[in-house]
Short mmCIF file of N, CA and C in Angstrom, two decimals:
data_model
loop_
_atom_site.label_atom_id
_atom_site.label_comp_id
_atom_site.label_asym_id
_atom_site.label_seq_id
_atom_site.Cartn_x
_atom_site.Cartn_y
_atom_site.Cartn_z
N UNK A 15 -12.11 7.99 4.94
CA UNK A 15 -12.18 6.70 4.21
C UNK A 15 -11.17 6.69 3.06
N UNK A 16 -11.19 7.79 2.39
CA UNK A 16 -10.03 8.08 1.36
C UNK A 16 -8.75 7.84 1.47
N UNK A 17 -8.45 8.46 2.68
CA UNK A 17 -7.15 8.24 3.41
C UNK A 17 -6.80 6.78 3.87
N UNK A 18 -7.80 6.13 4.13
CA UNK A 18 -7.30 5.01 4.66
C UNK A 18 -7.27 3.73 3.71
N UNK A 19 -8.24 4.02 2.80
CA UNK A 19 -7.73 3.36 1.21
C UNK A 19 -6.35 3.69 0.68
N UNK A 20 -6.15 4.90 0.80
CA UNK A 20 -4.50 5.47 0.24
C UNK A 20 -3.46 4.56 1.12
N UNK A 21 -3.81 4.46 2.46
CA UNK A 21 -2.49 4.06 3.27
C UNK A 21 -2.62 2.42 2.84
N UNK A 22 -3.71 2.11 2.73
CA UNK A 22 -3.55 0.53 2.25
C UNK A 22 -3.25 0.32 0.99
N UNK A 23 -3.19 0.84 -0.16
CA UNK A 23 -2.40 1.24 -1.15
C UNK A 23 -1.19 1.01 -1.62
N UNK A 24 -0.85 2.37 -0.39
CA UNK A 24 0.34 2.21 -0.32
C UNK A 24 1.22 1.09 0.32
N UNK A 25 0.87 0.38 1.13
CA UNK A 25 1.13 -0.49 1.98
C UNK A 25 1.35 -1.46 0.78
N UNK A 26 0.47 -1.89 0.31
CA UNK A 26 0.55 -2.86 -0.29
C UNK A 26 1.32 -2.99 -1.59
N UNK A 27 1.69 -1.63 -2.06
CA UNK A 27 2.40 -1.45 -2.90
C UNK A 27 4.17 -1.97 -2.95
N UNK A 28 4.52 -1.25 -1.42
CA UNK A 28 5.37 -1.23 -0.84
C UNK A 28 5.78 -2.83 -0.61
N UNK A 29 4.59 -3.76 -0.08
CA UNK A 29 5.35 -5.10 0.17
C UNK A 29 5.13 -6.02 -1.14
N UNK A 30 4.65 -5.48 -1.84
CA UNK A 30 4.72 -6.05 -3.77
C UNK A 30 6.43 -5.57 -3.80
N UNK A 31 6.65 -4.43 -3.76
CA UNK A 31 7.87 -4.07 -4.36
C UNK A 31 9.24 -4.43 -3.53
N UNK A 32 8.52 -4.99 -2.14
CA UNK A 32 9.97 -5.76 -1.33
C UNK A 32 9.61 -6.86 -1.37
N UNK A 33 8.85 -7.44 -2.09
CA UNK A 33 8.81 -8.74 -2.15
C UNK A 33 9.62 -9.16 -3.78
N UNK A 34 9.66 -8.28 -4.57
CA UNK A 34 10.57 -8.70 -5.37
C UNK A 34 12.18 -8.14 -5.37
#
């Protein structure tokens, strides 16, 4: 469950930061 909170995380981090 940890892990898959982390990858959505990260995910979402990632299209915050290509979205600007």
């Amino acid at each position: 469950m940890c892990c898959r909170q982390l990858f959505i995380n990260v995910a979402l981090v990632f299209c915050i930061h290509h979205r600007d």
